[in-house]
Structure formats: structure tokens, C-alpha cells
Coordinates of C-alpha atoms and ligand atoms in Angstrom, one line a residue:
X343 CA 0.0 0.2 -0.1
X344 CA 0.9 3.6 -0.6
X345 CA -0.1 5.1 2.6
X346 CA 1.8 3.7 5.6
X347 CA 0.4 5.5 8.7
X348 CA 3.0 4.0 10.8
X349 CA 2.8 4.7 14.6
X350 CA 5.4 7.6 14.3
X351 CA 3.0 9.5 11.9
X352 CA 0.1 9.6 14.1
X353 CA -0.5 12.7 16.0
X354 CA 3.1 14.0 15.0
X355 CA 2.1 15.3 11.7
X356 CA -0.7 17.0 12.9
X357 CA 1.4 18.7 15.6
X358 CA 4.0 19.6 12.9
X359 CA 1.4 21.3 10.9
X360 CA -0.1 23.1 13.9
X361 CA 3.5 24.5 14.6
X362 CA 3.8 25.5 11.1
X363 CA 0.4 27.4 11.2
X364 CA 1.5 29.0 14.6
X365 CA 4.8 30.1 12.9
X366 CA 3.0 31.8 10.0
X367 CA 0.2 33.2 12.0
X368 CA 1.6 36.6 13.3
X369 CA 2.9 37.5 9.4
X370 CA 0.7 40.3 7.6
X371 CA 0.3 38.6 4.2
X372 CA -1.5 40.1 1.2
X373 CA -2.0 39.4 -2.5
X374 CA 1.6 40.8 -2.9
X375 CA 4.4 41.9 -0.8
X376 CA 6.8 40.9 1.9
X377 CA 4.4 39.1 4.0
X378 CA 4.2 36.5 1.2
X379 CA 7.9 36.5 1.0
X380 CA 8.7 35.7 4.5
X381 CA 5.7 33.1 4.5
X382 CA 7.2 31.2 1.4
X383 CA 10.9 31.5 3.0
X384 CA 9.4 29.7 6.2
X385 CA 7.8 27.0 3.8
X386 CA 11.5 26.6 2.1
X387 CA 12.6 25.0 5.5
X388 CA 10.5 22.2 4.5
X389 CA 10.3 21.8 1.2
X390 CA 12.6 23.3 -1.8
X391 CA 10.0 25.3 -3.4
X392 CA 10.6 27.6 -6.0
X393 CA 9.9 31.5 -5.4
X394 CA 8.6 33.6 -8.7
X395 CA 8.2 36.9 -9.1
X396 CA 5.6 38.3 -11.8
X397 CA 5.8 42.2 -12.4
X398 CA 3.4 44.6 -11.5
X399 CA 1.6 45.7 -14.8
X400 CA 1.8 42.4 -16.5
X401 CA -1.6 41.5 -18.4
X402 CA -2.8 38.3 -17.5
X403 CA -5.8 37.4 -19.4
X404 CA -8.3 40.0 -18.4
X405 CA -6.6 40.9 -15.6
X406 CA -3.4 43.0 -14.7
X407 CA -0.8 42.0 -11.9
X408 CA -1.4 44.5 -9.4
X409 CA 0.8 47.2 -7.6
X410 CA 3.0 45.3 -5.0
X411 CA 1.6 46.4 -1.3
X412 CA 4.1 46.4 1.9
X413 CA 2.8 47.5 5.6
X414 CA 5.1 48.5 8.4
X415 CA 2.9 50.1 10.8
X416 CA -0.7 51.6 11.3
X417 CA -2.5 53.0 14.1
X418 CA -5.5 55.5 15.3
X419 CA -4.9 57.7 18.2
X420 CA -7.5 59.6 20.2
X421 CA -7.1 63.2 21.1
X422 CA -5.2 62.2 24.6
X423 CA -2.6 60.4 22.0
X424 CA -3.6 57.0 23.2
X425 CA -3.8 54.3 20.5
X426 CA -7.6 53.1 20.1
X427 CA -6.6 51.0 16.9
X428 CA -3.1 49.2 16.6
X429 CA -1.8 47.3 13.7
X430 CA 0.7 45.8 16.0
X431 CA -1.9 44.1 18.3
X432 CA -3.7 42.5 15.1
X433 CA -2.8 43.0 11.5
X434 CA -6.8 42.2 10.9
X435 CA -7.1 45.9 12.3
X436 CA -6.1 47.2 9.1
X437 CA -8.0 47.1 5.8
X438 CA -5.9 45.0 3.6
X439 CA -4.2 46.9 0.7
X440 CA -4.6 50.5 2.4
X441 CA -3.1 53.1 0.9
X442 CA -0.7 55.3 3.1
X443 CA -2.2 58.3 5.2
X444 CA -1.4 60.6 8.0
X445 CA -4.0 62.9 9.1
X446 CA -6.4 64.2 11.8
X447 CA -10.1 64.0 11.5
X448 CA -13.3 64.0 13.5
X449 CA -15.0 60.7 14.5
X450 CA -17.9 61.2 12.2
X451 CA -15.5 61.1 9.0
X452 CA -13.1 58.3 10.5
X453 CA -16.3 56.1 11.0
X454 CA -16.5 56.3 7.3
X455 CA -13.5 53.9 7.2
X456 CA -14.2 51.8 10.1
X457 CA -15.4 48.1 9.7
X458 CA -17.2 46.1 12.5
X459 CA -19.3 42.8 12.9
X460 CA -22.4 43.9 15.0
X461 CA -23.4 40.4 14.9
X462 CA -20.1 39.2 16.6
X463 CA -19.2 42.3 18.3
X464 CA -16.2 41.1 20.2
X465 CA -14.6 40.0 16.8
X466 CA -12.7 41.8 14.4
X467 CA -13.6 41.1 10.8
X468 CA -11.1 40.9 7.7
X469 CA -11.4 43.2 5.0
X470 CA -9.8 44.0 1.8
X471 CA -9.5 46.6 -0.9
X472 CA -7.3 45.5 -3.7
X473 CA -8.5 46.5 -6.6
X474 CA -10.0 50.2 -5.3
X475 CA -7.6 52.5 -3.7
X476 CA -9.1 53.0 -0.3
X477 CA -7.9 53.0 3.3
X478 CA -9.6 51.8 6.4
X479 CA -9.5 50.3 9.8
X480 CA -11.5 47.1 11.1
X481 CA -12.2 46.5 14.8
X482 CA -14.6 44.9 17.2
X483 CA -18.0 46.4 17.4
X484 CA -17.5 46.8 21.2
X485 CA -14.5 49.1 20.4
X486 CA -16.2 51.0 18.2
X487 CA -19.1 51.8 20.6
X488 CA -16.2 53.0 22.9
X489 CA -14.8 55.6 20.8
X490 CA -15.7 59.0 22.1
X491 CA -16.7 62.1 19.9
X492 CA -13.2 64.0 19.1
X493 CA -10.3 64.5 16.8
X494 CA -8.3 61.4 15.8
X495 CA -4.9 61.0 14.4
X496 CA -4.7 58.3 11.5
X497 CA -1.3 56.7 10.6
X498 CA -0.7 54.0 7.8
X499 CA 2.7 53.6 7.1
X500 CA 2.2 51.5 3.9
X501 CA 3.3 51.6 0.4
X502 CA 1.5 50.7 -2.8
X503 CA 4.0 50.9 -5.7
X504 CA 5.2 48.9 -8.8
X505 CA 6.9 45.7 -7.8
X506 CA 6.1 42.0 -7.8
X507 CA 3.2 39.5 -7.3
X508 CA 5.0 36.5 -5.5
X509 CA 4.2 32.8 -5.6
X510 CA 5.7 29.5 -4.7
X511 CA 6.0 26.8 -6.8
X512 CA 7.2 23.1 -6.4
X513 CA 7.2 20.4 -9.1
X514 CA 7.9 16.8 -8.0
X515 CA 8.6 14.6 -10.9
X516 CA 7.1 11.2 -11.2
X517 CA 7.3 8.2 -13.6
X518 CA 5.2 10.3 -16.3
X519 CA 4.6 14.0 -17.0
X520 CA 0.9 13.2 -16.1
X521 CA 0.4 15.7 -13.1
X522 CA -1.8 15.9 -9.8
X523 CA -2.1 19.7 -9.0
X524 CA -2.4 20.9 -5.8
X525 CA -3.3 24.3 -5.0
X526 CA -3.5 26.6 -2.0
X527 CA -4.0 30.5 -1.4
X528 CA -1.4 32.3 0.9
X529 CA -2.8 35.8 0.6
X530 CA -4.7 36.1 4.2
X531 CA -3.0 37.6 7.3
X532 CA -3.5 36.0 10.5
X533 CA -6.3 33.8 9.9
X534 CA -5.7 30.2 10.5
X535 CA -8.3 27.9 8.9
X536 CA -8.8 29.9 6.0
X537 CA -5.3 29.9 4.1
X538 CA -2.9 28.6 6.8
X539 CA -4.3 25.3 7.2
X540 CA -4.1 25.0 3.4
X541 CA -0.4 26.0 3.2
X542 CA 0.6 23.8 6.0
X543 CA -1.2 20.8 4.6
X544 CA 0.0 21.4 1.2
X545 CA 3.6 21.8 2.7
X546 CA 3.4 18.3 4.5
X547 CA 1.8 16.8 1.5
X548 CA 4.7 17.6 -0.6
X549 CA 7.2 16.7 2.1
X550 CA 5.6 13.2 2.2
X551 CA 5.5 12.6 -1.4
X552 CA 9.1 13.5 -1.8
X553 CA 9.8 10.1 -0.1
X554 CA 7.3 8.0 -1.9
X555 CA 7.6 6.3 -5.4
X556 CA 5.4 8.2 -7.7
X557 CA 3.4 7.5 -11.0
X558 CA 2.2 10.8 -11.3
X559 CA 4.2 14.1 -11.1
X560 CA 3.1 16.5 -8.5
X561 CA 2.8 20.3 -8.6
X562 CA 2.1 22.6 -5.4
X563 CA 1.2 26.1 -6.1
X564 CA 1.2 28.5 -3.4
X565 CA -0.4 31.3 -4.8
X566 CA -2.4 34.6 -3.7
X567 CA -6.1 33.7 -4.2
X568 CA -7.9 34.7 -7.7
X569 CA -5.0 36.9 -9.1
X570 CA -2.4 33.9 -8.3
X571 CA -4.2 31.4 -9.9
X572 CA -5.1 33.6 -13.0
X573 CA -1.4 34.6 -13.2
X574 CA 0.2 31.1 -13.1
X575 CA -2.5 29.6 -15.4
X576 CA -1.8 32.6 -18.1
X577 CA 2.3 31.8 -17.5
X578 CA 1.7 28.1 -17.9
X579 CA -1.1 27.5 -20.2
X580 CA 1.0 25.3 -22.4
X581 CA 1.5 22.9 -19.8
X582 CA -1.7 22.7 -18.0
X583 CA -2.9 19.6 -20.6
X584 CA -0.6 17.5 -18.3
X585 CA -2.9 18.1 -15.0
X586 CA -4.8 15.0 -14.9
X587 CA -6.6 15.6 -11.4
X588 CA -6.3 18.6 -8.8
X589 CA -7.5 19.8 -5.6
X590 CA -7.6 23.0 -3.9
X591 CA -6.8 22.9 -0.4
X592 CA -8.0 25.2 2.2
X593 CA -10.2 25.3 5.7
X594 CA -8.6 21.9 6.5
X595 CA -8.1 22.4 10.4
X596 CA -11.6 23.1 11.8
X597 CA -13.8 20.4 13.4
X598 CA -16.4 20.7 11.0
X599 CA -16.9 17.7 8.6
X600 CA -14.9 16.9 5.5
X601 CA -16.6 18.8 2.6
X602 CA -15.8 17.8 -1.4
X603 CA -16.7 20.2 -3.9
X604 CA -16.9 18.5 -7.3
X605 CA -14.8 19.7 -10.4
X606 CA -16.6 21.1 -13.2
X607 CA -16.6 17.8 -15.0
X608 CA -18.5 16.6 -12.2
X609 CA -17.5 12.8 -12.5
X610 CA -13.8 13.0 -13.3
X611 CA -11.4 10.4 -11.8
X612 CA -10.5 12.8 -9.0
X613 CA -14.5 13.1 -8.3
X614 CA -14.7 9.3 -8.0
X615 CA -11.5 9.3 -6.1
X616 CA -12.5 11.5 -3.3
X617 CA -16.4 10.3 -3.1
X618 CA -15.2 6.9 -2.8
X619 CA -12.7 7.6 0.0
X620 CA -15.2 9.7 2.1
X621 CA -17.7 7.1 1.6
X622 CA -15.5 4.4 3.2
X623 CA -14.2 6.7 5.6
X624 CA -16.9 5.9 8.2
X625 CA -17.2 9.6 9.3
X626 CA -19.9 12.2 8.3
X627 CA -19.2 14.3 5.1
X628 CA -20.7 16.5 2.5
X629 CA -20.5 16.4 -1.2
X630 CA -21.2 19.8 -3.1
X631 CA -21.7 20.1 -6.8
X632 CA -19.6 22.3 -8.8
X633 CA -20.6 26.2 -8.9
X634 CA -18.4 28.9 -10.4
X635 CA -17.9 30.8 -7.2
X636 CA -15.4 29.6 -4.3
X637 CA -11.5 29.4 -4.2
X638 CA -9.2 29.0 -6.9
X639 CA -11.1 26.1 -8.6
X640 CA -13.0 29.0 -10.0
X641 CA -10.2 29.6 -12.6
X642 CA -9.0 25.8 -12.9
X643 CA -12.6 25.1 -14.0
X644 CA -13.0 28.2 -16.2
X645 CA -14.4 26.9 -19.5
X646 CA -10.8 27.7 -21.3
X647 CA -9.1 25.4 -19.3
X648 CA -12.0 23.2 -17.6
X649 CA -9.3 21.2 -15.5
X650 CA -10.3 18.3 -13.5
X651 CA -9.9 20.0 -10.0
X652 CA -12.0 19.9 -7.4
X653 CA -12.1 21.5 -3.6
X654 CA -11.3 19.3 -0.5
X655 CA -12.1 21.4 2.9
X656 CA -13.7 20.6 6.1
X657 CA -16.4 23.2 6.5
X658 CA -16.6 25.2 3.5
X659 CA -15.4 28.8 3.6
X660 CA -18.4 31.4 4.7
X661 CA -20.3 28.4 6.5
X662 CA -18.8 29.0 9.7
X663 CA -19.3 32.1 11.7
X664 CA -15.5 32.6 12.5
X665 CA -14.9 33.0 8.8
X666 CA -12.9 35.9 8.0
X667 CA -12.7 37.3 11.5
X668 CA -10.3 37.5 14.2
X669 CA -11.8 34.1 15.7
X670 CA -10.4 32.1 12.8
X671 CA -7.5 32.1 15.3
X672 CA -5.0 29.2 16.5
X673 CA -7.9 27.8 18.9
X674 CA -10.3 27.3 15.7
X675 CA -7.8 24.8 14.3
X676 CA -6.3 21.6 15.8
X677 CA -3.7 19.4 15.2
X678 CA -6.2 16.6 15.3
X679 CA -8.4 17.9 12.5
X680 CA -5.5 18.8 10.3
X681 CA -4.0 15.3 10.8
X682 CA -7.4 13.9 10.0
X683 CA -7.6 16.0 6.5
X684 CA -4.0 15.0 5.8
X685 CA -5.2 11.0 5.9
X686 CA -8.0 11.9 3.6
X687 CA -5.7 13.7 1.0
X688 CA -3.2 10.7 1.3
X689 CA -6.2 8.1 0.8
X690 CA -7.0 9.8 -2.2
X691 CA -3.4 10.3 -3.5
X692 CA -3.3 6.5 -3.0
X693 CA -6.3 5.8 -5.2
X694 CA -5.0 7.9 -7.8
X695 CA -1.3 6.4 -7.9
X696 CA -2.8 2.8 -7.8
X697 CA -6.1 2.7 -9.9
X698 CA -4.7 0.7 -12.7
X699 CA -6.4 -1.2 -15.3
X700 CA -5.5 -5.0 -15.5
X701 CA -6.4 -8.0 -17.6
X702 CA -7.7 -11.2 -16.1
X703 CA -5.4 -13.9 -17.6
X704 CA -8.0 -16.6 -16.9
X705 CA -11.0 -14.9 -18.5
X706 CA -12.6 -18.2 -19.6
X707 CA -14.8 -19.2 -16.2
X708 CA -13.4 -18.6 -12.8
X709 CA -9.9 -19.7 -12.1
X710 CA -9.7 -22.1 -9.4
X711 CA -8.6 -19.9 -6.4
X712 CA -8.2 -22.7 -3.6
X713 CA -5.3 -24.5 -5.4
X714 CA -3.5 -21.3 -5.6
X715 CA -3.8 -21.0 -1.8
X716 CA -6.0 -17.7 -2.1
X717 CA -8.8 -18.9 -0.1
X718 CA -8.7 -18.5 3.8
X719 CA -5.3 -16.5 3.2
X720 CA -5.9 -13.7 5.7
X721 CA -7.0 -12.8 9.0
X722 CA -10.4 -13.1 10.6
X723 CA -13.6 -14.7 9.1
X724 CA -15.2 -11.6 7.7
X725 CA -12.0 -10.4 6.6
X726 CA -11.7 -13.5 4.8
X727 CA -15.2 -13.3 3.0
X728 CA -14.4 -9.6 2.0
X729 CA -11.3 -10.3 0.4
X730 CA -12.7 -13.6 -1.5
X731 CA -15.3 -11.1 -2.9
X732 CA -13.1 -8.5 -3.7
X733 CA -11.0 -11.2 -5.6
X734 CA -14.0 -12.3 -7.5
X735 CA -14.8 -8.8 -8.5
X736 CA -11.3 -7.9 -9.6
X737 CA -11.1 -11.0 -11.6
X738 CA -14.4 -10.4 -13.0
X739 CA -14.0 -6.7 -14.0
X740 CA -10.4 -7.0 -15.0
X741 CA -11.2 -6.9 -18.8
X742 CA -8.9 -4.1 -19.7
X743 CA -11.4 -1.6 -19.5
X744 CA -12.0 -0.9 -15.6
X745 CA -9.8 0.6 -13.3
X746 CA -9.7 -0.6 -9.8
X747 CA -11.5 2.2 -8.6
X748 CA -14.6 1.4 -11.2
X749 CA -14.3 -2.0 -9.7
X750 CA -14.2 -0.9 -6.1
X751 CA -17.3 1.5 -6.7
X752 CA -19.2 -1.0 -8.7
X753 CA -18.7 -3.7 -5.9
X754 CA -19.2 -1.4 -2.9
X755 CA -15.9 -2.5 -1.5
X756 CA -13.3 -0.1 -0.4
X757 CA -10.4 0.8 -2.5
X758 CA -8.1 -0.7 0.0
X759 CA -9.7 -4.1 -0.1
X760 CA -9.6 -4.1 -3.8
X761 CA -6.1 -3.4 -3.8
X762 CA -5.2 -6.2 -1.4
X763 CA -7.1 -8.4 -3.6
X764 CA -5.4 -7.2 -6.4
X765 CA -1.8 -7.7 -4.9
X766 CA -2.7 -11.4 -3.8
X767 CA -4.0 -11.9 -7.8
X768 CA -0.8 -10.3 -9.0
X769 CA 1.4 -12.6 -6.7
X770 CA -0.1 -15.7 -8.2
X771 CA 0.0 -14.6 -11.9
X772 CA -3.9 -14.1 -12.3
X773 CA -3.5 -10.9 -13.4
X774 CA -1.3 -8.7 -15.8
X775 CA -1.2 -4.9 -16.6
Ligands
ZN96 ZN1 -10.7 34.1 2.5

């Protein structure tokens, strides 16, 4: 089997992913800028990913690579000179992509630039203004209500200038040029489930796959949402035909049930593989049909590319109240759920790697399994029955047209059982590739 969830892995990978998230959490990321570079440099401690810099102004399909934004400090002071909003306490306090400003203004005017969440009055919302030059601050609704009338000093030490869009890419060659694409967005500041959990899972998946034999080549993209995938697709449109399967990774650290959103194809092999694994996982899960809204699957599944790329998360974005707020913090994600997501991803990779087509060498009536020692070869009574049934299915459907995944689905047996049966049949020479 491809997955070897040995004792040393159990719990350990989850903790390591959680530690990585903790290290990335304080950094103020955006769709461009030094926060992204710093984050990618941290990932380079785990995998040798390549960092690409794409210049401001480059046309990428219908879009343009934006100016680069960098932020050093930001605050709002009251008339007594006390900081009432401080970027140094939480980078979510600043409207992401705020232009530089330093001026004094009355509360009423300041309020036009303040964002709160009245329905969750203790939390700071996360807001951005990438494509319209603006400035602003986000704060808890309670903090807003405590602001007194008077004059305030607003200071944002940012820059918005020609520079670059930065993204990370890690390509792991396999036996063939056929590729599996994993893509995660890296543009959010201090938010743990949205963005950081995907970055951590992608990093540890890549690290793990480095150590495994690989039928497929694997490409990991660490990109700013929307503009990053559009840019990558524009720069790499001549190689996208190699992408056989893909998943967008994000929101994999919360306690909610695993949710899979199908690719635009609806029933591509990646859709079949993920739904098969979830069905046999023994845990609650949800399947969503494709829609042209969401994360970067929007771009991979645009009609000009129509790549077989689905999205595998836990609770989908926007379906949990902590989403895009300061409550998507280090308490909202756990090593346990990160590790559970990691296991699901590995199981899906196992299906993709091993779902091959075989031919029975004995298609005229059933071969005699007993004389080959294939009856009663394994474990307990139920296990014996299951593996025998799996062998009968594999022998019957291995006619050069069905993949092992097709067989598992048709038989209603787990892929794992089907691969065990296949291994046994290959060992006695009853199957060939
Ligand atoms: Zn988001």
C-alpha cells in the first residue's frame, strides 16, 4: 500500500502542521508583498519550493498584476494620544491594501473608514480593498462603541508601488509527465483555517510525497487567491494539458465535517476518488456540486481550461461564523483535525496512484482460487469473506476497461480491499497490466 500510517506518523504530522501554522500566523500577508515572501521562505525550511516574482502591470488574461503592497505600521490615536486601534496588536485591524495616510479627522469622518461585525461584537472582521485604492481599519463592534467624540490621528505607513506578485511552486517529477495539481492560497494575514491550514497541509503533503515512489508528477502551488491562479494559468497555459487531477486545499483544520466540491466535469476521476474515500471513511461528510464561485477552482475550472480540479476542505468557507474574522485563530484549528484531513488527502493520492487497469489472465470461467492458496489466506472470518469477494470482483471486471476504482465502486467495496485482492492475484499470476 502507498499509505503507511505508521505509529510515528500518528499525531506527529498534525502537531507539526499546527506548529507551522503558529509560526505563520503573526505575519501580515496580502496578495503581494513581503509578508508573502517571508511566509514562502518559512515553507522552504520544509520543501525546496521555487519562488517566482511576476512584475506589476503584466497582463494576465483579463487581469493585470497589481501594484505591490507593503505595510510597516498603522494606528488610530484619540485626542489624548492613546492608540485606540493598533496594527501591531492584530494585523486584521488594517483594511488590507490600505494606501498610506497620515491625518487628523473627526470621529464622524473616521467612521466612514471603520468596519465592524455588529452580529459578533467581540471579533475583528477581515476586509480587503485590492482593486480600489482606499484606506480603513477593522475593529470589534464593542471597541467602536467605546470611541468618544473628538479628533483622531490616523497613521498608515504602507506603500503601494510597482513591484511584484510573488508565488511559490514545487514540482515533484514522477514516472510520467501526467500531473496532480495541489493549489492553496497564501494571501490572508492572521487567519488560521482559511489559508494557513491549506498552506501547512500542502507543505506536509509535498514533503511526504518526496519520500514516496510516484507514478504521477506532483505540482504544488502556493499562490495569492484569484490573481495568483490567473497569473499561474496565464504563464503556464502550455503545460496545463498535463494536469490529470487536482485539488484546491484550504480550510482543513476546523472540527467540521470534510466537504468535497466536485470539479466542473462532475465525475472526473478525482471526483470519483474523493467521493469513494469519503464514503468508506466511516465519518460524516458532504459533497457539493460544482459552482463557479469559491476559491481558485473558479479559475482552474473556467471553460477555457476546464481542468479536473475539485476542492477538498472541512467546513466550506463562509459556512462557519468565524470565517474572515479574528476568531479564525489558533484555537479554531487543531492538530487532530489537520491530521485527519491529511489522512484523507493521502488516501485520495493512494487511489490516484494505484487505480490501474488490469487484465485477467484466466477470463474463461473462474480460475480455481483454492489450489493457488487464495482461500482463507487472511485474518478473521469477515476479512476472509471480504477479500474473497473482492478477488472475484477484480477477476471478473479486469477486462482491460475497468480501473480498480471502477471495480471498487461497482462492487461497493473499499479501494483498500480491492488493492489487497489485486496484490494477491498479481502474486499468483492471475492478473497482468
Ligand atoms: Zn478567505
